[in-house]
């Protein structure tokens, strides 16, 4: 790790999507010339700092935090972390700084990122203005209507891994939910230490089920209210056309291939039902 009949129809269609994602192994990583290296996102960790330096650390919730950028693989292990950024910093700004500091995407690979990031050949984002989150898809009560919706649905399912790993990390190390009074140099190292220990536990196949029943050693009333979810992308996330055009072409190529396979799978299912 580096230190970056509508109901029956819908139910049947959802089964088709699940087969595309899991049973056939045809996730986003199975399409296109590249392969996914994992997912990237930011999470906030409380911080304590003097009032004279606090302003840039105040996040959109009004509390003080550091913005921690991580990259993880789909085995729920972290492969990169960048800590110490102010709570007001954008996720995109933190990623750009990490790239300038040496964070690299392996050749022929890409990371999945959320809609707050720009879409480039190295960082694959969902289509904007198209249903994305899984609860959006379920509330709509209908199948994906085109290749963009299907891509966003599978993208969201894969990116759920990084949301899950954040949850596991903070359940395992609740110190990441509270403000501490260590020197600032120590506070920015706490997430790094937690992540390293998490990876060691994962490497030894550590059980996670006990996390839901463990005794709380920190009073939940001390937990700091922190931002979560996506925010509107900022101007600094707009890539140059030399990055944007190849990124959009790669995403379209992957999405259209997935849509073609999805339609074939639905057709095969319809043929089997009609022959019964």
PDB file of C-alpha atoms in Angstrom:
ATOM      1  CA  UNK A   1       0.000   0.000   0.000  1.00  0.00           C
ATOM      2  CA  UNK A   2       1.249   3.469  -0.883  1.00  0.00           C
ATOM      3  CA  UNK A   3       1.136   6.402   1.517  1.00  0.00           C
ATOM      4  CA  UNK A   4      -4.322   7.706  -3.345  1.00  0.00           C
ATOM      5  CA  UNK A   5     -46.716  -7.221 -15.573  1.00  0.00           C
ATOM      6  CA  UNK A   6     -44.409  -4.832 -14.334  1.00  0.00           C
ATOM      7  CA  UNK A   7     -43.366  -6.536 -11.107  1.00  0.00           C
ATOM      8  CA  UNK A   8     -42.555  -9.929 -12.627  1.00  0.00           C
ATOM      9  CA  UNK A   9     -40.825  -8.198 -15.520  1.00  0.00           C
ATOM     10  CA  UNK A  10     -38.690  -6.102 -13.204  1.00  0.00           C
ATOM     11  CA  UNK A  11     -37.840  -9.058 -10.978  1.00  0.00           C
ATOM     12  CA  UNK A  12     -36.799 -11.139 -13.984  1.00  0.00           C
ATOM     13  CA  UNK A  13     -34.783  -8.244 -15.356  1.00  0.00           C
ATOM     14  CA  UNK A  14     -32.999  -7.718 -12.060  1.00  0.00           C
ATOM     15  CA  UNK A  15     -31.955 -11.374 -12.166  1.00  0.00           C
ATOM     16  CA  UNK A  16     -30.498 -10.752 -15.622  1.00  0.00           C
ATOM     17  CA  UNK A  17     -28.491  -7.815 -14.291  1.00  0.00           C
ATOM     18  CA  UNK A  18     -27.205  -9.914 -11.386  1.00  0.00           C
ATOM     19  CA  UNK A  19     -26.069 -12.605 -13.808  1.00  0.00           C
ATOM     20  CA  UNK A  20     -24.234 -10.019 -15.861  1.00  0.00           C
ATOM     21  CA  UNK A  21     -22.524  -8.664 -12.771  1.00  0.00           C
ATOM     22  CA  UNK A  22     -21.755 -11.772 -10.764  1.00  0.00           C
ATOM     23  CA  UNK A  23     -22.534 -15.179 -12.272  1.00  0.00           C
ATOM     24  CA  UNK A  24     -20.984 -14.635 -15.686  1.00  0.00           C
ATOM     25  CA  UNK A  25     -18.134 -12.564 -14.281  1.00  0.00           C
ATOM     26  CA  UNK A  26     -19.055  -9.863 -16.786  1.00  0.00           C
ATOM     27  CA  UNK A  27     -18.548  -6.842 -14.593  1.00  0.00           C
ATOM     28  CA  UNK A  28     -17.225  -3.547 -15.902  1.00  0.00           C
ATOM     29  CA  UNK A  29     -13.732  -5.053 -15.604  1.00  0.00           C
ATOM     30  CA  UNK A  30     -14.576  -7.619 -18.277  1.00  0.00           C
ATOM     31  CA  UNK A  31     -15.037  -5.039 -21.026  1.00  0.00           C
ATOM     32  CA  UNK A  32     -12.779  -2.682 -22.913  1.00  0.00           C
ATOM     33  CA  UNK A  33      -9.043  -2.677 -23.370  1.00  0.00           C
ATOM     34  CA  UNK A  34      -8.403  -1.801 -19.735  1.00  0.00           C
ATOM     35  CA  UNK A  35      -9.203  -3.364 -16.416  1.00  0.00           C
ATOM     36  CA  UNK A  36     -10.249  -1.820 -13.144  1.00  0.00           C
ATOM     37  CA  UNK A  37      -7.571  -1.440 -10.494  1.00  0.00           C
ATOM     38  CA  UNK A  38     -10.114  -0.661  -7.792  1.00  0.00           C
ATOM     39  CA  UNK A  39     -12.039   2.367  -6.596  1.00  0.00           C
ATOM     40  CA  UNK A  40     -11.081   5.780  -5.257  1.00  0.00           C
ATOM     41  CA  UNK A  41     -12.993   7.979  -2.860  1.00  0.00           C
ATOM     42  CA  UNK A  42     -12.586  10.400  -0.010  1.00  0.00           C
ATOM     43  CA  UNK A  43     -13.740  10.124   3.583  1.00  0.00           C
ATOM     44  CA  UNK A  44     -13.690  12.638   6.418  1.00  0.00           C
ATOM     45  CA  UNK A  45     -11.961  12.014   9.746  1.00  0.00           C
ATOM     46  CA  UNK A  46     -12.406  14.447  12.669  1.00  0.00           C
ATOM     47  CA  UNK A  47      -9.505  16.705  13.540  1.00  0.00           C
ATOM     48  CA  UNK A  48      -8.673  19.058  16.395  1.00  0.00           C
ATOM     49  CA  UNK A  49      -6.721  22.191  15.548  1.00  0.00           C
ATOM     50  CA  UNK A  50      -6.228  25.675  16.949  1.00  0.00           C
ATOM     51  CA  UNK A  51      -8.931  28.233  16.216  1.00  0.00           C
ATOM     52  CA  UNK A  52      -6.473  30.370  14.261  1.00  0.00           C
ATOM     53  CA  UNK A  53      -5.925  27.508  11.778  1.00  0.00           C
ATOM     54  CA  UNK A  54      -9.397  25.954  11.856  1.00  0.00           C
ATOM     55  CA  UNK A  55     -11.138  27.760   8.980  1.00  0.00           C
ATOM     56  CA  UNK A  56      -9.937  25.576   6.049  1.00  0.00           C
ATOM     57  CA  UNK A  57     -10.626  22.396   8.031  1.00  0.00           C
ATOM     58  CA  UNK A  58     -14.303  23.290   8.485  1.00  0.00           C
ATOM     59  CA  UNK A  59     -16.306  20.991   6.215  1.00  0.00           C
ATOM     60  CA  UNK A  60     -19.744  21.524   4.713  1.00  0.00           C
ATOM     61  CA  UNK A  61     -21.333  20.111   7.876  1.00  0.00           C
ATOM     62  CA  UNK A  62     -19.654  22.867   9.876  1.00  0.00           C
ATOM     63  CA  UNK A  63     -17.445  20.456  11.826  1.00  0.00           C
ATOM     64  CA  UNK A  64     -13.650  20.148  11.654  1.00  0.00           C
ATOM     65  CA  UNK A  65     -12.140  17.277   9.685  1.00  0.00           C
ATOM     66  CA  UNK A  66      -9.362  16.150   7.404  1.00  0.00           C
ATOM     67  CA  UNK A  67     -10.248  14.851   3.955  1.00  0.00           C
ATOM     68  CA  UNK A  68      -8.625  11.440   3.498  1.00  0.00           C
ATOM     69  CA  UNK A  69      -8.298  10.033  -0.012  1.00  0.00           C
ATOM     70  CA  UNK A  70      -7.964   6.283  -0.390  1.00  0.00           C
ATOM     71  CA  UNK A  71      -7.768   3.772  -3.194  1.00  0.00           C
ATOM     72  CA  UNK A  72      -8.896   0.220  -2.504  1.00  0.00           C
ATOM     73  CA  UNK A  73      -9.120  -2.987  -4.457  1.00  0.00           C
ATOM     74  CA  UNK A  74     -12.151  -5.245  -4.631  1.00  0.00           C
ATOM     75  CA  UNK A  75     -10.801  -7.553  -1.944  1.00  0.00           C
ATOM     76  CA  UNK A  76     -11.543  -4.716   0.518  1.00  0.00           C
ATOM     77  CA  UNK A  77      -7.878  -3.869   1.022  1.00  0.00           C
ATOM     78  CA  UNK A  78      -6.375  -0.407   0.701  1.00  0.00           C
ATOM     79  CA  UNK A  79      -3.635   0.251  -1.826  1.00  0.00           C
ATOM     80  CA  UNK A  80      -3.108   4.003  -1.366  1.00  0.00           C
ATOM     81  CA  UNK A  81      -3.901   6.679   1.212  1.00  0.00           C
ATOM     82  CA  UNK A  82      -3.380  10.439   1.379  1.00  0.00           C
ATOM     83  CA  UNK A  83      -4.169  12.185   4.669  1.00  0.00           C
ATOM     84  CA  UNK A  84      -4.016  15.640   6.202  1.00  0.00           C
ATOM     85  CA  UNK A  85      -6.015  17.564   3.643  1.00  0.00           C
ATOM     86  CA  UNK A  86      -8.383  20.235   4.967  1.00  0.00           C
ATOM     87  CA  UNK A  87     -12.027  19.298   5.371  1.00  0.00           C
ATOM     88  CA  UNK A  88     -12.984  22.009   2.879  1.00  0.00           C
ATOM     89  CA  UNK A  89     -10.761  20.508   0.164  1.00  0.00           C
ATOM     90  CA  UNK A  90     -12.501  18.855  -2.762  1.00  0.00           C
ATOM     91  CA  UNK A  91     -11.962  15.166  -3.438  1.00  0.00           C
ATOM     92  CA  UNK A  92     -10.753  16.103  -6.915  1.00  0.00           C
ATOM     93  CA  UNK A  93      -8.199  18.535  -5.521  1.00  0.00           C
ATOM     94  CA  UNK A  94      -6.833  15.857  -3.204  1.00  0.00           C
ATOM     95  CA  UNK A  95      -6.584  13.373  -6.091  1.00  0.00           C
ATOM     96  CA  UNK A  96      -4.809  15.897  -8.314  1.00  0.00           C
ATOM     97  CA  UNK A  97      -2.306  16.577  -5.533  1.00  0.00           C
ATOM     98  CA  UNK A  98      -1.739  12.837  -5.065  1.00  0.00           C
ATOM     99  CA  UNK A  99      -1.006  12.492  -8.785  1.00  0.00           C
ATOM    100  CA  UNK A 100       1.488  15.342  -8.636  1.00  0.00           C
ATOM    101  CA  UNK A 101       3.093  13.620  -5.644  1.00  0.00           C
ATOM    102  CA  UNK A 102       3.617  10.369  -7.504  1.00  0.00           C
ATOM    103  CA  UNK A 103       0.337   8.415  -7.310  1.00  0.00           C
ATOM    104  CA  UNK A 104       0.122   6.358 -10.483  1.00  0.00           C
ATOM    105  CA  UNK A 105      -2.477   4.167 -12.115  1.00  0.00           C
ATOM    106  CA  UNK A 106      -0.974   0.946 -13.530  1.00  0.00           C
ATOM    107  CA  UNK A 107      -0.745   0.933 -17.310  1.00  0.00           C
ATOM    108  CA  UNK A 108      -3.906  -0.412 -18.931  1.00  0.00           C
ATOM    109  CA  UNK A 109      -5.877  -0.061 -15.696  1.00  0.00           C
ATOM    110  CA  UNK A 110      -8.403   2.426 -14.347  1.00  0.00           C
ATOM    111  CA  UNK A 111      -9.998   3.271 -11.034  1.00  0.00           C
ATOM    112  CA  UNK A 112     -13.732   3.692 -10.583  1.00  0.00           C
ATOM    113  CA  UNK A 113     -14.635   7.108  -9.162  1.00  0.00           C
ATOM    114  CA  UNK A 114     -17.910   8.796  -8.291  1.00  0.00           C
ATOM    115  CA  UNK A 115     -19.631  11.653 -10.090  1.00  0.00           C
ATOM    116  CA  UNK A 116     -17.617  14.261  -8.204  1.00  0.00           C
ATOM    117  CA  UNK A 117     -14.560  13.354 -10.253  1.00  0.00           C
ATOM    118  CA  UNK A 118     -13.843  13.923 -13.923  1.00  0.00           C
ATOM    119  CA  UNK A 119     -14.144  11.010 -16.333  1.00  0.00           C
ATOM    120  CA  UNK A 120     -10.764  10.159 -17.892  1.00  0.00           C
ATOM    121  CA  UNK A 121      -9.122   6.982 -19.217  1.00  0.00           C
ATOM    122  CA  UNK A 122      -7.508   6.441 -15.791  1.00  0.00           C
ATOM    123  CA  UNK A 123     -10.515   7.388 -13.636  1.00  0.00           C
ATOM    124  CA  UNK A 124     -13.849   6.050 -14.839  1.00  0.00           C
ATOM    125  CA  UNK A 125     -16.849   8.018 -13.566  1.00  0.00           C
ATOM    126  CA  UNK A 126     -20.569   7.366 -14.054  1.00  0.00           C
ATOM    127  CA  UNK A 127     -22.619   9.220 -16.649  1.00  0.00           C
ATOM    128  CA  UNK A 128     -23.889  12.496 -15.266  1.00  0.00           C
ATOM    129  CA  UNK A 129     -27.585  13.282 -15.450  1.00  0.00           C
ATOM    130  CA  UNK A 130     -28.387   9.552 -15.531  1.00  0.00           C
ATOM    131  CA  UNK A 131     -29.769   7.469 -12.665  1.00  0.00           C
ATOM    132  CA  UNK A 132     -26.864   6.148 -10.659  1.00  0.00           C
ATOM    133  CA  UNK A 133     -27.347   5.099  -7.060  1.00  0.00           C
ATOM    134  CA  UNK A 134     -28.788   1.656  -6.415  1.00  0.00           C
ATOM    135  CA  UNK A 135     -31.729   3.088  -4.463  1.00  0.00           C
ATOM    136  CA  UNK A 136     -32.504   5.317  -7.474  1.00  0.00           C
ATOM    137  CA  UNK A 137     -32.709   2.210  -9.628  1.00  0.00           C
ATOM    138  CA  UNK A 138     -34.909   0.360  -7.147  1.00  0.00           C
ATOM    139  CA  UNK A 139     -37.261   3.311  -6.643  1.00  0.00           C
ATOM    140  CA  UNK A 140     -37.706   3.655 -10.397  1.00  0.00           C
ATOM    141  CA  UNK A 141     -39.091   0.078 -10.439  1.00  0.00           C
ATOM    142  CA  UNK A 142     -37.994  -0.558 -14.003  1.00  0.00           C
ATOM    143  CA  UNK A 143     -35.108  -2.071 -15.938  1.00  0.00           C
ATOM    144  CA  UNK A 144     -32.212   0.020 -17.276  1.00  0.00           C
ATOM    145  CA  UNK A 145     -33.513   1.704 -20.398  1.00  0.00           C
ATOM    146  CA  UNK A 146     -30.214   2.195 -22.213  1.00  0.00           C
ATOM    147  CA  UNK A 147     -26.486   1.546 -22.053  1.00  0.00           C
ATOM    148  CA  UNK A 148     -25.863   4.572 -19.853  1.00  0.00           C
ATOM    149  CA  UNK A 149     -28.274   3.455 -17.148  1.00  0.00           C
ATOM    150  CA  UNK A 150     -26.902  -0.081 -17.231  1.00  0.00           C
ATOM    151  CA  UNK A 151     -23.337   1.199 -16.942  1.00  0.00           C
ATOM    152  CA  UNK A 152     -24.261   3.411 -13.987  1.00  0.00           C
ATOM    153  CA  UNK A 153     -26.034   0.525 -12.260  1.00  0.00           C
ATOM    154  CA  UNK A 154     -23.045  -1.810 -12.530  1.00  0.00           C
ATOM    155  CA  UNK A 155     -20.665   1.026 -11.670  1.00  0.00           C
ATOM    156  CA  UNK A 156     -22.646   1.698  -8.482  1.00  0.00           C
ATOM    157  CA  UNK A 157     -22.613  -1.965  -7.515  1.00  0.00           C
ATOM    158  CA  UNK A 158     -18.863  -2.174  -7.869  1.00  0.00           C
ATOM    159  CA  UNK A 159     -18.282   1.105  -6.048  1.00  0.00           C
ATOM    160  CA  UNK A 160     -20.311  -0.205  -3.138  1.00  0.00           C
ATOM    161  CA  UNK A 161     -17.109  -2.036  -2.201  1.00  0.00           C
ATOM    162  CA  UNK A 162     -15.324   1.146  -1.195  1.00  0.00           C
ATOM    163  CA  UNK A 163     -18.329   2.351   0.790  1.00  0.00           C
ATOM    164  CA  UNK A 164     -18.338  -1.000   2.557  1.00  0.00           C
ATOM    165  CA  UNK A 165     -14.616  -0.853   3.322  1.00  0.00           C
ATOM    166  CA  UNK A 166     -15.037   2.627   4.821  1.00  0.00           C
ATOM    167  CA  UNK A 167     -17.776   1.257   7.044  1.00  0.00           C
ATOM    168  CA  UNK A 168     -15.678  -1.716   8.134  1.00  0.00           C
ATOM    169  CA  UNK A 169     -12.648   0.497   8.799  1.00  0.00           C
ATOM    170  CA  UNK A 170     -14.566   2.940  11.003  1.00  0.00           C
ATOM    171  CA  UNK A 171     -16.374   0.170  12.876  1.00  0.00           C
ATOM    172  CA  UNK A 172     -13.058  -1.547  13.534  1.00  0.00           C
ATOM    173  CA  UNK A 173     -11.328   1.711  14.558  1.00  0.00           C
ATOM    174  CA  UNK A 174     -13.955   4.086  15.999  1.00  0.00           C
ATOM    175  CA  UNK A 175     -11.177   6.567  16.819  1.00  0.00           C
ATOM    176  CA  UNK A 176     -11.737   7.628  13.203  1.00  0.00           C
ATOM    177  CA  UNK A 177     -15.156   8.968  14.243  1.00  0.00           C
ATOM    178  CA  UNK A 178     -14.059  11.243  17.089  1.00  0.00           C
ATOM    179  CA  UNK A 179     -11.863  14.278  17.589  1.00  0.00           C
ATOM    180  CA  UNK A 180      -8.636  13.654  19.500  1.00  0.00           C
ATOM    181  CA  UNK A 181      -6.168  15.973  21.178  1.00  0.00           C
ATOM    182  CA  UNK A 182      -2.956  14.535  19.824  1.00  0.00           C
ATOM    183  CA  UNK A 183      -0.547  16.871  18.003  1.00  0.00           C
ATOM    184  CA  UNK A 184      -1.667  17.547  14.443  1.00  0.00           C
ATOM    185  CA  UNK A 185       1.299  15.557  13.104  1.00  0.00           C
ATOM    186  CA  UNK A 186      -0.042  12.524  14.987  1.00  0.00           C
ATOM    187  CA  UNK A 187      -3.672  13.080  14.014  1.00  0.00           C
ATOM    188  CA  UNK A 188      -2.908  12.857  10.294  1.00  0.00           C
ATOM    189  CA  UNK A 189      -1.102   9.546  10.873  1.00  0.00           C
ATOM    190  CA  UNK A 190      -3.999   7.876  12.716  1.00  0.00           C
ATOM    191  CA  UNK A 191      -5.951   7.000   9.520  1.00  0.00           C
ATOM    192  CA  UNK A 192      -2.750   5.603   7.972  1.00  0.00           C
ATOM    193  CA  UNK A 193      -2.094   3.358  10.970  1.00  0.00           C
ATOM    194  CA  UNK A 194      -5.721   2.187  10.988  1.00  0.00           C
ATOM    195  CA  UNK A 195      -5.535   1.362   7.289  1.00  0.00           C
ATOM    196  CA  UNK A 196      -2.282  -0.583   7.669  1.00  0.00           C
ATOM    197  CA  UNK A 197      -3.755  -2.600  10.547  1.00  0.00           C
ATOM    198  CA  UNK A 198      -6.916  -3.187   8.517  1.00  0.00           C
ATOM    199  CA  UNK A 199      -4.842  -4.609   5.652  1.00  0.00           C
ATOM    200  CA  UNK A 200      -2.923  -6.876   8.041  1.00  0.00           C
ATOM    201  CA  UNK A 201      -6.190  -8.169   9.479  1.00  0.00           C
ATOM    202  CA  UNK A 202      -7.531  -8.750   5.966  1.00  0.00           C
ATOM    203  CA  UNK A 203      -4.365 -10.638   4.990  1.00  0.00           C
ATOM    204  CA  UNK A 204      -4.994 -13.028   7.912  1.00  0.00           C
ATOM    205  CA  UNK A 205      -8.653 -13.435   6.922  1.00  0.00           C
ATOM    206  CA  UNK A 206      -9.837 -11.617  10.007  1.00  0.00           C
ATOM    207  CA  UNK A 207     -13.504 -12.046  10.826  1.00  0.00           C
ATOM    208  CA  UNK A 208     -15.733  -8.978  10.436  1.00  0.00           C
ATOM    209  CA  UNK A 209     -18.979 -10.357  11.816  1.00  0.00           C
ATOM    210  CA  UNK A 210     -17.982  -9.565  15.407  1.00  0.00           C
ATOM    211  CA  UNK A 211     -17.839  -5.867  14.545  1.00  0.00           C
ATOM    212  CA  UNK A 212     -21.617  -5.588  14.774  1.00  0.00           C
ATOM    213  CA  UNK A 213     -21.695  -6.996  18.327  1.00  0.00           C
ATOM    214  CA  UNK A 214     -18.495  -5.645  19.873  1.00  0.00           C
ATOM    215  CA  UNK A 215     -18.552  -3.584  23.052  1.00  0.00           C
ATOM    216  CA  UNK A 216     -18.301   0.121  22.357  1.00  0.00           C
ATOM    217  CA  UNK A 217     -15.247   1.655  24.006  1.00  0.00           C
ATOM    218  CA  UNK A 218     -16.040   5.151  22.759  1.00  0.00           C
ATOM    219  CA  UNK A 219     -19.323   6.839  23.638  1.00  0.00           C
ATOM    220  CA  UNK A 220     -21.261   7.295  20.355  1.00  0.00           C
ATOM    221  CA  UNK A 221     -22.270  10.731  21.600  1.00  0.00           C
ATOM    222  CA  UNK A 222     -18.668  11.754  20.922  1.00  0.00           C
ATOM    223  CA  UNK A 223     -18.938  10.837  17.245  1.00  0.00           C
ATOM    224  CA  UNK A 224     -18.496  13.895  15.044  1.00  0.00           C
ATOM    225  CA  UNK A 225     -21.105  14.705  12.405  1.00  0.00           C
ATOM    226  CA  UNK A 226     -19.205  14.367   9.138  1.00  0.00           C
ATOM    227  CA  UNK A 227     -20.059  14.830   5.443  1.00  0.00           C
ATOM    228  CA  UNK A 228     -20.992  11.779   3.438  1.00  0.00           C
ATOM    229  CA  UNK A 229     -22.130  11.132  -0.088  1.00  0.00           C
ATOM    230  CA  UNK A 230     -21.366  12.964  -3.296  1.00  0.00           C
ATOM    231  CA  UNK A 231     -21.107  16.698  -3.696  1.00  0.00           C
ATOM    232  CA  UNK A 232     -21.455  18.847  -6.766  1.00  0.00           C
ATOM    233  CA  UNK A 233     -18.295  18.682  -8.807  1.00  0.00           C
ATOM    234  CA  UNK A 234     -16.112  21.776  -8.814  1.00  0.00           C
ATOM    235  CA  UNK A 235     -14.428  23.670 -11.594  1.00  0.00           C
ATOM    236  CA  UNK A 236     -11.072  22.055 -10.816  1.00  0.00           C
ATOM    237  CA  UNK A 237     -12.495  18.666 -11.798  1.00  0.00           C
ATOM    238  CA  UNK A 238     -12.913  19.661 -15.443  1.00  0.00           C
ATOM    239  CA  UNK A 239     -10.289  17.811 -17.504  1.00  0.00           C
ATOM    240  CA  UNK A 240      -8.710  18.971 -20.728  1.00  0.00           C
ATOM    241  CA  UNK A 241     -10.190  17.663 -23.968  1.00  0.00           C
ATOM    242  CA  UNK A 242      -7.092  15.454 -24.369  1.00  0.00           C
ATOM    243  CA  UNK A 243      -8.234  13.568 -21.246  1.00  0.00           C
ATOM    244  CA  UNK A 244     -11.999  14.018 -21.513  1.00  0.00           C
ATOM    245  CA  UNK A 245     -12.480  12.738 -25.069  1.00  0.00           C
ATOM    246  CA  UNK A 246     -10.535   9.446 -24.659  1.00  0.00           C
ATOM    247  CA  UNK A 247     -12.199   8.923 -21.266  1.00  0.00           C
ATOM    248  CA  UNK A 248     -15.667   9.363 -22.706  1.00  0.00           C
ATOM    249  CA  UNK A 249     -14.824   7.118 -25.660  1.00  0.00           C
ATOM    250  CA  UNK A 250     -13.571   4.357 -23.333  1.00  0.00           C
ATOM    251  CA  UNK A 251     -16.659   4.602 -21.140  1.00  0.00           C
ATOM    252  CA  UNK A 252     -19.006   4.526 -24.148  1.00  0.00           C
ATOM    253  CA  UNK A 253     -17.191   1.509 -25.587  1.00  0.00           C
ATOM    254  CA  UNK A 254     -17.467  -0.412 -22.320  1.00  0.00           C
ATOM    255  CA  UNK A 255     -21.087   0.609 -21.746  1.00  0.00           C
ATOM    256  CA  UNK A 256     -22.241  -0.332 -25.242  1.00  0.00           C
ATOM    257  CA  UNK A 257     -20.580  -3.750 -25.063  1.00  0.00           C
ATOM    258  CA  UNK A 258     -22.267  -4.376 -21.714  1.00  0.00           C
ATOM    259  CA  UNK A 259     -25.598  -3.293 -23.156  1.00  0.00           C
ATOM    260  CA  UNK A 260     -25.237  -5.671 -26.110  1.00  0.00           C
ATOM    261  CA  UNK A 261     -24.516  -8.576 -23.753  1.00  0.00           C
ATOM    262  CA  UNK A 262     -27.368  -7.529 -21.501  1.00  0.00           C
ATOM    263  CA  UNK A 263     -29.825  -7.517 -24.410  1.00  0.00           C
ATOM    264  CA  UNK A 264     -28.590 -10.946 -25.558  1.00  0.00           C
ATOM    265  CA  UNK A 265     -29.068 -12.347 -22.053  1.00  0.00           C
ATOM    266  CA  UNK A 266     -32.604 -10.967 -21.879  1.00  0.00           C
ATOM    267  CA  UNK A 267     -33.407 -12.424 -25.303  1.00  0.00           C
ATOM    268  CA  UNK A 268     -32.170 -15.874 -24.271  1.00  0.00           C
ATOM    269  CA  UNK A 269     -34.308 -15.750 -21.156  1.00  0.00           C
ATOM    270  CA  UNK A 270     -37.361 -14.705 -23.149  1.00  0.00           C
ATOM    271  CA  UNK A 271     -36.812 -17.587 -25.577  1.00  0.00           C
ATOM    272  CA  UNK A 272     -36.540 -20.101 -22.724  1.00  0.00           C
ATOM    273  CA  UNK A 273     -39.740 -18.798 -21.138  1.00  0.00           C
ATOM    274  CA  UNK A 274     -41.648 -18.986 -24.418  1.00  0.00           C
ATOM    275  CA  UNK A 275     -40.515 -22.581 -25.048  1.00  0.00           C
ATOM    276  CA  UNK A 276     -41.831 -23.870 -21.712  1.00  0.00           C
TER     277      UNK A 276
END
